[in-house]
């Protein structure tokens, strides 16, 4: 990829910029507690929670920065923030 | 300078310098003009607003803003949307734009702006020097300096042509000395709309803001790519060296007027003493040279038209055989006691085989008059350098010791 004049870019170009490495805590999702209310998907500031065909959700860890909003807002405490350790 | 005065005479009108610029802008068919008044620039946007009111600028939006910061910020958006964009400012107004100047250049938006050069505060002073634009030399804008009102009018069309060249895509400042040029009435040939249409093709950028085809302008660059952005801006400046020359040549072919490309020279071929200067002071220096040449003094003038990009090669070609070079600066870098033209000319000679002494005079600050006697005294000082070397490298001109 070369830089166009002024660095003009098309939509979606930030997909190459994987920000998952910014995380300290990682959201872990408990399907047994989830009631499919969709709040986590709606409130995720990075659009990194994707709906699945069965109505549940999954995290896209390539872009989740671990902000914890989903865990904080989940009415059923179905999301837990876990310290990521190598 | 090459010009057929006889041919131009029948088309001449006596107008204010600001009017000539405004008329030139109108002929360039701008789509967005942002305006904020500040002395001595005000008449330019005032005249443009009159043109707008009279319906003389079709397909154009005239935006009155609440500050110069907004004036230039508005043009970031309009230029990104593919509109030919223009504004004018000076002094404190230009300094208020400082942050946005970097944005315009970094986003490679070919905005054109006239600067009616004026001193900066404090103390407050509305008269001419070039401290305002010189202080913005590192913002990535092309800077051209005009000698008279005819040149700054014609330079406006050249500026759009240079800025919008796909190989350049950089904003251009056309600098005219405040009051000395902005408020003087003298005979000028206003730009002819049809000729300008032939000279300046429509602005059709490769990328523009368009809801149907979304693009991001001014996104961020992390350490992995920021360096390359800077390199590309510098590369565009390098390319502009030729584009500025070409724009001047093409203008001459169509309009029959030429003031130099990157530089212009006057009586430099056999000159022992070469004076370097920018802006309206050039006219005074030419008069002095005529007088002194009649007395056999080998003195010539190197007019620097493009300060950014800095035309190193063109300057070296002129001064390489001189015995002394004198740079005149209507600015000062306080703490260095030098003007920018002097500093950069000197720096450009280091590590080369050219061995010529260069001295600097800071002159005309805050609009102090520059009579021919002052130029003659400077040339006398230069003669001493030929005979006995440099005693003072850089100094203030006509300093009033009684006030100190």
Tab-separated table of C-alpha atoms in Angstrom:
chain	number	residue	atom	x	y	z
A	1	UNK	CA	0.000	0.000	0.000
A	2	UNK	CA	1.396	3.419	-0.940
A	3	UNK	CA	0.254	6.723	0.526
A	4	UNK	CA	-2.104	8.689	-1.771
A	5	UNK	CA	-1.773	12.506	-1.771
A	6	UNK	CA	-2.698	13.753	1.691
A	7	UNK	CA	-3.381	10.210	2.888
A	8	UNK	CA	-6.971	10.187	1.616
A	9	UNK	CA	-8.486	6.827	2.431
A	10	UNK	CA	-11.599	4.845	1.570
A	11	UNK	CA	-14.087	3.610	4.202
A	12	UNK	CA	-13.015	0.569	6.184
A	13	UNK	CA	-9.322	1.193	5.728
A	14	UNK	CA	-8.798	1.066	9.469
A	15	UNK	CA	-9.425	-2.693	9.306
A	16	UNK	CA	-5.732	-3.114	8.587
A	17	UNK	CA	-4.978	-1.322	11.839
A	18	UNK	CA	-5.591	-4.100	14.383
A	19	UNK	CA	-6.066	-2.412	17.741
A	20	UNK	CA	-6.671	-5.523	19.813
A	21	UNK	CA	-3.127	-5.263	21.106
A	22	UNK	CA	-4.139	-2.222	23.161
A	23	UNK	CA	-6.063	-4.473	25.577
A	24	UNK	CA	-5.209	-5.170	29.174
A	25	UNK	CA	-8.500	-6.879	30.085
A	26	UNK	CA	-10.377	-9.118	27.718
A	27	UNK	CA	-14.170	-9.587	27.735
A	28	UNK	CA	-15.251	-13.214	28.110
A	29	UNK	CA	-18.811	-14.102	27.212
A	30	UNK	CA	-21.011	-16.569	29.130
A	31	UNK	CA	-23.658	-17.903	26.758
A	32	UNK	CA	-25.647	-19.482	29.575
A	33	UNK	CA	-26.401	-16.078	31.131
A	34	UNK	CA	-27.002	-14.149	27.884
A	35	UNK	CA	-30.611	-13.154	27.079
A	36	UNK	CA	-29.740	-11.766	23.602
A	37	UNK	CA	-30.705	-8.217	24.610
A	38	UNK	CA	-28.156	-6.744	22.141
A	39	UNK	CA	-26.982	-3.999	24.543
A	40	UNK	CA	-23.330	-5.064	24.258
A	41	UNK	CA	-23.425	-4.908	20.458
A	42	UNK	CA	-25.131	-1.500	20.480
A	43	UNK	CA	-22.861	0.049	23.092
A	44	UNK	CA	-19.512	-1.258	21.859
A	45	UNK	CA	-17.648	1.896	20.725
A	46	UNK	CA	-15.489	-0.083	18.321
A	47	UNK	CA	-18.133	-2.228	16.619
A	48	UNK	CA	-16.191	-5.275	17.694
A	49	UNK	CA	-19.156	-7.288	18.968
A	50	UNK	CA	-20.795	-9.171	16.102
A	51	UNK	CA	-24.177	-10.944	16.157
A	52	UNK	CA	-24.169	-14.610	15.232
A	53	UNK	CA	-26.889	-16.488	13.322
A	54	UNK	CA	-28.216	-18.027	16.533
A	55	UNK	CA	-28.882	-14.600	18.116
A	56	UNK	CA	-25.909	-14.731	20.457
A	57	UNK	CA	-22.809	-12.572	20.066
A	58	UNK	CA	-19.087	-12.977	19.653
A	59	UNK	CA	-16.185	-10.649	20.237
A	60	UNK	CA	-13.790	-9.656	17.504
A	61	UNK	CA	-10.571	-9.684	19.491
A	62	UNK	CA	-8.626	-8.146	16.596
A	63	UNK	CA	-10.254	-4.803	17.411
A	64	UNK	CA	-11.656	-5.020	20.965
A	65	UNK	CA	-9.582	-2.595	23.053
A	66	UNK	CA	-10.869	-4.026	26.328
A	67	UNK	CA	-12.725	-0.897	27.448
A	68	UNK	CA	-15.186	-2.946	29.486
A	69	UNK	CA	-18.339	-1.021	28.561
A	70	UNK	CA	-20.070	-4.234	27.439
A	71	UNK	CA	-19.336	-5.957	30.756
A	72	UNK	CA	-20.419	-2.896	32.714
A	73	UNK	CA	-23.730	-2.547	30.882
A	74	UNK	CA	-24.720	-6.219	30.536
A	75	UNK	CA	-27.933	-6.574	32.606
A	76	UNK	CA	-27.201	-10.264	33.312
A	77	UNK	CA	-23.468	-10.011	34.097
A	78	UNK	CA	-22.850	-12.381	31.206
A	79	UNK	CA	-19.569	-10.677	30.330
A	80	UNK	CA	-16.495	-10.809	32.537
A	81	UNK	CA	-13.330	-8.774	32.058
A	82	UNK	CA	-10.335	-11.075	32.480
A	83	UNK	CA	-6.717	-9.918	32.732
A	84	UNK	CA	-4.900	-11.052	29.620
A	85	UNK	CA	-1.647	-12.730	30.478
A	86	UNK	CA	0.850	-14.058	28.004
B	1	UNK	CA	10.914	41.097	-16.282
B	2	UNK	CA	9.651	40.784	-19.852
B	3	UNK	CA	6.673	42.860	-20.851
B	4	UNK	CA	5.321	44.623	-23.919
B	5	UNK	CA	4.189	47.883	-22.316
B	6	UNK	CA	2.969	49.322	-25.609
B	7	UNK	CA	0.635	46.362	-26.099
B	8	UNK	CA	-0.570	46.528	-22.485
B	9	UNK	CA	-1.156	50.299	-22.488
B	10	UNK	CA	-4.527	50.186	-24.215
B	11	UNK	CA	-5.845	47.709	-21.606
B	12	UNK	CA	-4.548	49.525	-18.530
B	13	UNK	CA	-6.865	50.782	-15.822
B	14	UNK	CA	-5.865	52.701	-12.708
B	15	UNK	CA	-7.076	50.628	-9.747
B	16	UNK	CA	-6.043	49.875	-6.200
B	17	UNK	CA	-3.705	46.905	-5.755
B	18	UNK	CA	-6.303	45.073	-3.669
B	19	UNK	CA	-8.875	45.542	-6.429
B	20	UNK	CA	-6.473	44.087	-8.977
B	21	UNK	CA	-6.048	41.004	-6.775
B	22	UNK	CA	-9.791	40.652	-6.166
B	23	UNK	CA	-10.430	40.963	-9.888
B	24	UNK	CA	-7.795	38.304	-10.562
B	25	UNK	CA	-9.429	35.965	-8.034
B	26	UNK	CA	-12.789	36.520	-9.742
B	27	UNK	CA	-11.251	35.610	-13.105
B	28	UNK	CA	-9.932	32.363	-11.616
B	29	UNK	CA	-13.545	31.206	-11.022
B	30	UNK	CA	-13.343	30.289	-7.314
B	31	UNK	CA	-16.099	28.185	-5.743
B	32	UNK	CA	-15.570	29.177	-2.114
B	33	UNK	CA	-14.188	32.410	-0.672
B	34	UNK	CA	-13.876	32.739	3.084
B	35	UNK	CA	-13.514	36.244	4.406
B	36	UNK	CA	-12.423	37.895	7.598
B	37	UNK	CA	-11.346	41.531	7.485
B	38	UNK	CA	-7.968	42.723	8.746
B	39	UNK	CA	-5.932	45.756	7.752
B	40	UNK	CA	-4.303	46.014	5.217
B	41	UNK	CA	-5.950	43.014	3.550
B	42	UNK	CA	-9.593	44.045	3.993
B	43	UNK	CA	-10.116	45.643	0.595
B	44	UNK	CA	-9.477	42.352	-1.187
B	45	UNK	CA	-12.349	40.464	0.451
B	46	UNK	CA	-14.434	43.655	0.406
B	47	UNK	CA	-14.077	43.941	-3.365
B	48	UNK	CA	-14.791	40.219	-3.752
B	49	UNK	CA	-17.953	40.629	-1.689
B	50	UNK	CA	-19.009	43.423	-4.052
B	51	UNK	CA	-18.397	41.138	-7.041
B	52	UNK	CA	-20.538	38.492	-5.327
B	53	UNK	CA	-23.321	41.004	-4.648
B	54	UNK	CA	-23.217	42.078	-8.292
B	55	UNK	CA	-23.524	38.450	-9.395
B	56	UNK	CA	-20.142	38.513	-11.117
B	57	UNK	CA	-18.784	35.294	-9.574
B	58	UNK	CA	-21.048	32.407	-10.589
B	59	UNK	CA	-21.131	29.112	-8.696
B	60	UNK	CA	-19.337	30.544	-5.688
B	61	UNK	CA	-20.057	30.548	-1.964
B	62	UNK	CA	-18.840	33.573	0.013
B	63	UNK	CA	-18.508	32.688	3.690
B	64	UNK	CA	-18.198	35.344	6.358
B	65	UNK	CA	-16.493	33.756	9.352
B	66	UNK	CA	-15.756	34.878	12.894
B	67	UNK	CA	-11.968	34.584	12.832
B	68	UNK	CA	-9.035	33.820	10.580
B	69	UNK	CA	-8.768	30.413	12.210
B	70	UNK	CA	-12.283	29.717	10.911
B	71	UNK	CA	-11.550	31.343	7.560
B	72	UNK	CA	-8.878	28.785	6.785
B	73	UNK	CA	-10.662	25.904	8.527
B	74	UNK	CA	-13.666	26.471	6.262
B	75	UNK	CA	-11.391	26.153	3.253
B	76	UNK	CA	-10.029	22.823	4.500
B	77	UNK	CA	-13.540	21.462	4.084
B	78	UNK	CA	-14.355	23.236	0.845
B	79	UNK	CA	-11.096	22.321	-0.860
B	80	UNK	CA	-11.467	18.699	0.246
B	81	UNK	CA	-14.937	18.768	-1.339
B	82	UNK	CA	-13.329	19.740	-4.634
B	83	UNK	CA	-14.064	23.478	-4.552
B	84	UNK	CA	-11.481	25.986	-5.753
B	85	UNK	CA	-10.918	27.864	-2.511
B	86	UNK	CA	-9.505	31.291	-1.713
B	87	UNK	CA	-8.933	33.568	1.225
B	88	UNK	CA	-6.757	36.548	2.111
B	89	UNK	CA	-5.222	37.697	5.365
B	90	UNK	CA	-2.234	39.333	7.011
B	91	UNK	CA	-0.176	39.700	10.191
B	92	UNK	CA	-2.050	38.596	13.349
B	93	UNK	CA	-4.683	36.949	11.171
B	94	UNK	CA	-2.077	34.784	9.485
B	95	UNK	CA	-0.524	33.932	12.854
B	96	UNK	CA	-3.960	32.862	14.126
B	97	UNK	CA	-4.131	30.450	11.179
B	98	UNK	CA	-0.813	28.832	12.129
B	99	UNK	CA	-2.257	25.483	13.199
B	100	UNK	CA	-4.573	25.255	10.185
B	101	UNK	CA	-1.779	26.115	7.739
B	102	UNK	CA	-0.152	22.773	8.601
B	103	UNK	CA	-3.465	20.975	8.075
B	104	UNK	CA	-4.052	22.459	4.629
B	105	UNK	CA	-0.589	21.518	3.444
B	106	UNK	CA	-0.575	18.098	5.124
B	107	UNK	CA	-3.887	17.196	3.515
B	108	UNK	CA	-2.446	18.437	0.199
B	109	UNK	CA	-5.260	20.904	-0.413
B	110	UNK	CA	-4.467	23.455	-3.149
B	111	UNK	CA	-5.868	26.511	-1.365
B	112	UNK	CA	-4.637	29.905	-2.558
B	113	UNK	CA	-4.311	32.769	-0.118
B	114	UNK	CA	-3.119	36.317	-0.590
B	115	UNK	CA	-1.086	37.738	2.272
B	116	UNK	CA	-0.889	41.525	2.393
B	117	UNK	CA	2.344	41.498	4.385
B	118	UNK	CA	2.231	43.440	7.630
B	119	UNK	CA	4.296	43.628	10.811
B	120	UNK	CA	3.266	41.571	13.842
B	121	UNK	CA	2.418	42.813	17.336
B	122	UNK	CA	3.633	43.851	19.874
B	123	UNK	CA	3.940	46.778	19.570
B	124	UNK	CA	0.876	46.971	17.376
B	125	UNK	CA	1.735	48.204	13.926
B	126	UNK	CA	-0.331	47.983	10.761
B	127	UNK	CA	2.401	48.828	8.264
B	128	UNK	CA	4.418	46.580	6.017
B	129	UNK	CA	7.163	44.132	6.705
B	130	UNK	CA	7.326	40.402	5.929
B	131	UNK	CA	7.586	38.972	9.426
B	132	UNK	CA	4.093	37.455	9.214
B	133	UNK	CA	4.575	35.160	6.230
B	134	UNK	CA	8.249	34.450	6.942
B	135	UNK	CA	7.153	33.196	10.372
B	136	UNK	CA	5.002	30.610	8.570
B	137	UNK	CA	7.753	29.330	6.308
B	138	UNK	CA	7.804	25.804	7.761
B	139	UNK	CA	4.070	25.140	7.421
B	140	UNK	CA	4.417	23.490	4.008
B	141	UNK	CA	2.956	26.314	1.932
B	142	UNK	CA	4.484	27.537	-1.285
B	143	UNK	CA	5.356	31.213	-0.801
B	144	UNK	CA	5.651	33.644	-3.695
B	145	UNK	CA	6.551	37.320	-3.256
B	146	UNK	CA	5.403	39.969	-5.702
B	147	UNK	CA	7.183	43.132	-6.775
B	148	UNK	CA	4.224	45.255	-7.871
B	149	UNK	CA	0.450	45.169	-8.177
B	150	UNK	CA	0.530	43.889	-11.747
B	151	UNK	CA	2.649	40.966	-10.636
B	152	UNK	CA	0.546	40.010	-7.622
B	153	UNK	CA	-2.586	40.152	-9.755
B	154	UNK	CA	-1.045	37.883	-12.402
B	155	UNK	CA	0.546	35.721	-9.709
B	156	UNK	CA	-2.921	34.849	-8.427
B	157	UNK	CA	-3.719	32.875	-11.585
B	158	UNK	CA	-0.258	31.304	-11.518
B	159	UNK	CA	-0.781	30.315	-7.878
B	160	UNK	CA	-3.942	28.324	-8.628
B	161	UNK	CA	-2.192	26.642	-11.545
B	162	UNK	CA	0.804	25.683	-9.407
B	163	UNK	CA	-1.270	24.598	-6.400
B	164	UNK	CA	-3.657	22.413	-8.388
B	165	UNK	CA	-0.961	20.686	-10.435
B	166	UNK	CA	-1.414	16.975	-9.588
B	167	UNK	CA	2.339	16.621	-9.035
B	168	UNK	CA	2.323	19.462	-6.510
B	169	UNK	CA	-1.020	19.702	-4.674
B	170	UNK	CA	0.220	22.204	-2.124
B	171	UNK	CA	-1.358	25.442	-0.939
B	172	UNK	CA	0.150	28.715	-2.170
B	173	UNK	CA	0.585	32.046	-0.432
B	174	UNK	CA	0.929	35.004	-2.743
B	175	UNK	CA	2.601	37.728	-0.723
B	176	UNK	CA	2.189	41.410	-1.478
B	177	UNK	CA	3.582	44.209	0.673
B	178	UNK	CA	0.771	45.690	2.761
B	179	UNK	CA	-0.231	49.276	1.921
B	180	UNK	CA	2.778	49.678	-0.404
B	181	UNK	CA	1.028	47.373	-2.888
B	182	UNK	CA	-2.373	46.680	-1.360
B	183	UNK	CA	-3.449	50.327	-1.218
B	184	UNK	CA	-1.532	51.889	-4.094
B	185	UNK	CA	-3.391	52.989	-7.214
B	186	UNK	CA	-1.409	52.426	-10.375
B	187	UNK	CA	-2.026	51.339	-13.949
B	188	UNK	CA	-2.731	47.621	-14.155
B	189	UNK	CA	-3.989	45.266	-16.824
B	190	UNK	CA	-6.706	43.221	-15.150
B	191	UNK	CA	-6.805	39.531	-15.983
B	192	UNK	CA	-8.947	38.645	-18.977
B	193	UNK	CA	-11.530	35.973	-18.121
B	194	UNK	CA	-11.225	34.126	-21.433
B	195	UNK	CA	-7.438	34.011	-21.294
B	196	UNK	CA	-7.544	32.809	-17.694
B	197	UNK	CA	-9.999	30.078	-18.716
B	198	UNK	CA	-7.456	28.990	-21.295
B	199	UNK	CA	-4.580	29.242	-18.814
B	200	UNK	CA	-6.225	27.649	-15.793
B	201	UNK	CA	-8.166	24.407	-16.323
B	202	UNK	CA	-11.069	23.561	-13.976
B	203	UNK	CA	-10.092	22.125	-10.602
B	204	UNK	CA	-10.743	18.402	-10.784
B	205	UNK	CA	-9.004	16.654	-7.904
B	206	UNK	CA	-8.535	12.897	-7.913
B	207	UNK	CA	-10.094	12.642	-4.444
B	208	UNK	CA	-12.888	14.704	-2.986
B	209	UNK	CA	-15.449	14.551	-0.214
B	210	UNK	CA	-18.599	13.108	-1.737
B	211	UNK	CA	-21.473	11.454	0.166
B	212	UNK	CA	-21.957	8.995	-2.709
B	213	UNK	CA	-18.357	7.888	-2.522
B	214	UNK	CA	-17.176	8.400	1.062
B	215	UNK	CA	-13.528	9.147	1.746
B	216	UNK	CA	-11.591	10.148	4.830
B	217	UNK	CA	-9.355	13.227	4.690
B	218	UNK	CA	-6.868	14.022	7.409
B	219	UNK	CA	-6.870	10.642	9.122
B	220	UNK	CA	-4.097	9.938	11.541
B	221	UNK	CA	-0.691	8.523	10.768
B	222	UNK	CA	1.221	6.623	13.392
B	223	UNK	CA	5.026	6.453	13.638
B	224	UNK	CA	5.012	3.771	10.928
B	225	UNK	CA	3.976	6.221	8.204
B	226	UNK	CA	4.180	9.848	9.431
B	227	UNK	CA	7.761	10.222	8.202
B	228	UNK	CA	6.682	9.289	4.691
B	229	UNK	CA	3.946	11.955	4.737
B	230	UNK	CA	6.589	14.543	5.530
B	231	UNK	CA	8.839	13.177	2.786
B	232	UNK	CA	6.004	13.361	0.248
B	233	UNK	CA	5.345	17.007	1.127
B	234	UNK	CA	9.019	17.798	0.611
B	235	UNK	CA	8.987	15.844	-2.660
B	236	UNK	CA	6.005	17.933	-3.826
B	237	UNK	CA	7.967	21.111	-2.974
B	238	UNK	CA	10.880	19.810	-5.054
B	239	UNK	CA	8.530	19.219	-7.977
B	240	UNK	CA	7.072	22.688	-7.495
B	241	UNK	CA	10.456	24.206	-8.415
B	242	UNK	CA	9.792	23.296	-12.033
B	243	UNK	CA	6.027	23.888	-11.860
B	244	UNK	CA	6.564	27.487	-10.706
B	245	UNK	CA	8.896	28.121	-13.644
B	246	UNK	CA	6.473	26.466	-16.084
B	247	UNK	CA	3.513	28.444	-14.745
B	248	UNK	CA	5.432	31.698	-15.285
B	249	UNK	CA	6.501	30.678	-18.802
B	250	UNK	CA	3.008	29.611	-19.830
B	251	UNK	CA	1.631	32.844	-18.419
B	252	UNK	CA	4.100	34.783	-20.558
B	253	UNK	CA	3.074	32.875	-23.679
B	254	UNK	CA	-0.601	33.745	-23.159
B	255	UNK	CA	-0.507	37.153	-21.479
B	256	UNK	CA	2.864	38.551	-22.540
B	257	UNK	CA	4.029	39.386	-19.019
B	258	UNK	CA	6.885	37.740	-17.104
B	259	UNK	CA	8.405	38.629	-13.734
B	260	UNK	CA	10.675	35.663	-13.260
B	261	UNK	CA	9.813	32.138	-12.229
B	262	UNK	CA	11.590	31.155	-9.033
B	263	UNK	CA	13.790	34.230	-9.265
B	264	UNK	CA	14.333	37.191	-11.544
B	265	UNK	CA	17.530	39.090	-12.210
B	266	UNK	CA	18.406	42.674	-13.049
B	267	UNK	CA	21.891	43.631	-14.256
B	268	UNK	CA	23.522	40.623	-12.595
B	269	UNK	CA	25.542	39.296	-15.547
B	270	UNK	CA	28.772	41.127	-14.674
B	271	UNK	CA	27.803	42.309	-11.190
B	272	UNK	CA	30.397	42.348	-8.426
B	273	UNK	CA	27.722	43.299	-5.907
B	274	UNK	CA	24.458	41.331	-5.952
B	275	UNK	CA	21.553	42.478	-3.800
B	276	UNK	CA	18.933	39.874	-2.907
B	277	UNK	CA	15.444	40.940	-1.924
B	278	UNK	CA	11.754	40.033	-2.008
B	279	UNK	CA	8.664	42.144	-2.613
B	280	UNK	CA	8.180	45.815	-3.425
B	281	UNK	CA	11.670	46.870	-2.293
B	282	UNK	CA	12.830	45.362	-5.583
B	283	UNK	CA	11.485	48.394	-7.483
B	284	UNK	CA	13.492	50.829	-5.358
B	285	UNK	CA	16.633	48.741	-5.766
B	286	UNK	CA	16.260	48.742	-9.572
B	287	UNK	CA	16.163	52.554	-9.570
B	288	UNK	CA	19.317	52.694	-7.460
B	289	UNK	CA	21.027	50.194	-9.762
B	290	UNK	CA	20.184	52.357	-12.804
B	291	UNK	CA	21.773	55.374	-11.110
B	292	UNK	CA	24.877	53.505	-9.981
B	293	UNK	CA	25.343	51.621	-13.256
B	294	UNK	CA	25.465	55.025	-15.005
B	295	UNK	CA	28.414	55.783	-12.707
B	296	UNK	CA	30.068	52.459	-13.563
B	297	UNK	CA	29.290	50.579	-10.336
B	298	UNK	CA	28.850	46.885	-11.127
B	299	UNK	CA	25.782	46.177	-9.042
B	300	UNK	CA	22.842	43.887	-9.801
B	301	UNK	CA	19.663	42.552	-8.250
B	302	UNK	CA	18.526	39.007	-7.568
B	303	UNK	CA	14.808	39.113	-6.912
B	304	UNK	CA	13.657	36.058	-4.986
B	305	UNK	CA	10.124	35.334	-6.135
B	306	UNK	CA	9.750	31.906	-4.570
B	307	UNK	CA	10.875	31.698	-0.951
B	308	UNK	CA	9.282	28.253	-0.520
B	309	UNK	CA	10.399	26.129	-2.239
B	310	UNK	CA	13.778	27.826	-1.738
B	311	UNK	CA	15.426	27.971	-5.180
B	312	UNK	CA	18.983	27.069	-4.171
B	313	UNK	CA	20.259	26.162	-7.628
B	314	UNK	CA	18.806	29.251	-9.302
B	315	UNK	CA	20.308	31.501	-6.623
B	316	UNK	CA	23.728	29.848	-6.841
B	317	UNK	CA	23.803	30.299	-10.621
B	318	UNK	CA	23.385	34.054	-10.179
B	319	UNK	CA	25.709	34.709	-7.243
B	320	UNK	CA	28.527	32.240	-7.931
B	321	UNK	CA	30.766	34.817	-9.639
B	322	UNK	CA	29.862	37.827	-7.498
B	323	UNK	CA	32.364	39.416	-5.124
B	324	UNK	CA	29.790	40.126	-2.446
B	325	UNK	CA	26.140	39.242	-1.890
B	326	UNK	CA	23.794	41.365	0.207
B	327	UNK	CA	20.524	39.881	1.473
B	328	UNK	CA	17.832	42.373	2.459
B	329	UNK	CA	15.225	41.085	4.890
B	330	UNK	CA	11.996	42.692	6.042
B	331	UNK	CA	12.011	40.287	8.977
B	332	UNK	CA	14.238	39.118	11.807
B	333	UNK	CA	14.764	35.918	13.698
B	334	UNK	CA	15.097	37.435	17.139
B	335	UNK	CA	17.924	35.745	18.957
B	336	UNK	CA	19.857	35.075	15.775
B	337	UNK	CA	20.019	38.719	14.642
B	338	UNK	CA	19.472	37.638	11.050
B	339	UNK	CA	16.689	37.730	8.479
B	340	UNK	CA	15.495	34.508	6.847
B	341	UNK	CA	16.691	35.202	3.310
B	342	UNK	CA	20.186	35.934	4.641
B	343	UNK	CA	20.307	32.871	6.892
B	344	UNK	CA	19.111	30.497	4.193
B	345	UNK	CA	21.269	31.912	1.413
B	346	UNK	CA	24.304	31.601	3.650
B	347	UNK	CA	23.365	28.059	4.691
B	348	UNK	CA	22.850	27.009	1.074
B	349	UNK	CA	26.431	27.992	0.229
B	350	UNK	CA	28.020	25.908	2.958
B	351	UNK	CA	29.496	22.615	1.650
B	352	UNK	CA	29.668	24.058	-1.881
B	353	UNK	CA	32.615	25.287	-3.963
B	354	UNK	CA	31.068	28.757	-4.229
B	355	UNK	CA	33.087	31.107	-2.068
B	356	UNK	CA	31.377	34.469	-1.882
B	357	UNK	CA	30.927	36.645	1.200
B	358	UNK	CA	27.291	37.245	2.168
B	359	UNK	CA	26.099	40.060	4.420
B	360	UNK	CA	22.613	40.786	5.661
B	361	UNK	CA	20.578	43.891	6.376
B	362	UNK	CA	17.275	43.799	8.204
B	363	UNK	CA	15.249	46.606	6.779
B	364	UNK	CA	11.865	48.289	6.601
B	365	UNK	CA	10.469	46.849	9.826
B	366	UNK	CA	6.978	48.009	10.732
B	367	UNK	CA	6.744	49.938	7.479
B	368	UNK	CA	9.799	52.145	7.929
B	369	UNK	CA	10.392	53.882	4.624
B	370	UNK	CA	13.269	52.664	2.479
B	371	UNK	CA	14.558	55.652	0.488
B	372	UNK	CA	17.142	55.271	-2.281
B	373	UNK	CA	19.807	56.751	0.028
B	374	UNK	CA	19.392	53.765	2.357
B	375	UNK	CA	19.995	51.329	-0.502
B	376	UNK	CA	22.991	53.390	-1.657
B	377	UNK	CA	24.478	53.270	1.859
B	378	UNK	CA	24.032	49.502	1.922
B	379	UNK	CA	25.838	49.218	-1.422
B	380	UNK	CA	28.675	51.352	0.014
B	381	UNK	CA	28.945	48.891	2.909
B	382	UNK	CA	29.059	46.038	0.397
B	383	UNK	CA	31.942	47.712	-1.451
B	384	UNK	CA	33.929	47.752	1.802
B	385	UNK	CA	33.445	43.978	2.093
B	386	UNK	CA	35.051	43.515	-1.348
B	387	UNK	CA	38.060	45.580	-0.251
B	388	UNK	CA	38.554	44.434	3.311
B	389	UNK	CA	36.258	41.538	4.166
B	390	UNK	CA	33.222	41.328	6.419
B	391	UNK	CA	33.202	43.486	9.531
B	392	UNK	CA	29.524	43.097	10.476
B	393	UNK	CA	27.710	40.052	9.143
B	394	UNK	CA	24.118	41.039	9.805
B	395	UNK	CA	22.706	44.315	11.064
B	396	UNK	CA	19.683	46.531	11.467
B	397	UNK	CA	19.292	49.295	8.894
B	398	UNK	CA	18.711	52.953	9.780
B	399	UNK	CA	18.664	52.231	13.509
B	400	UNK	CA	17.772	55.379	15.504
B	401	UNK	CA	20.413	55.374	18.227
B	402	UNK	CA	18.737	58.382	19.888
B	403	UNK	CA	15.734	56.218	20.799
B	404	UNK	CA	17.767	53.530	22.531
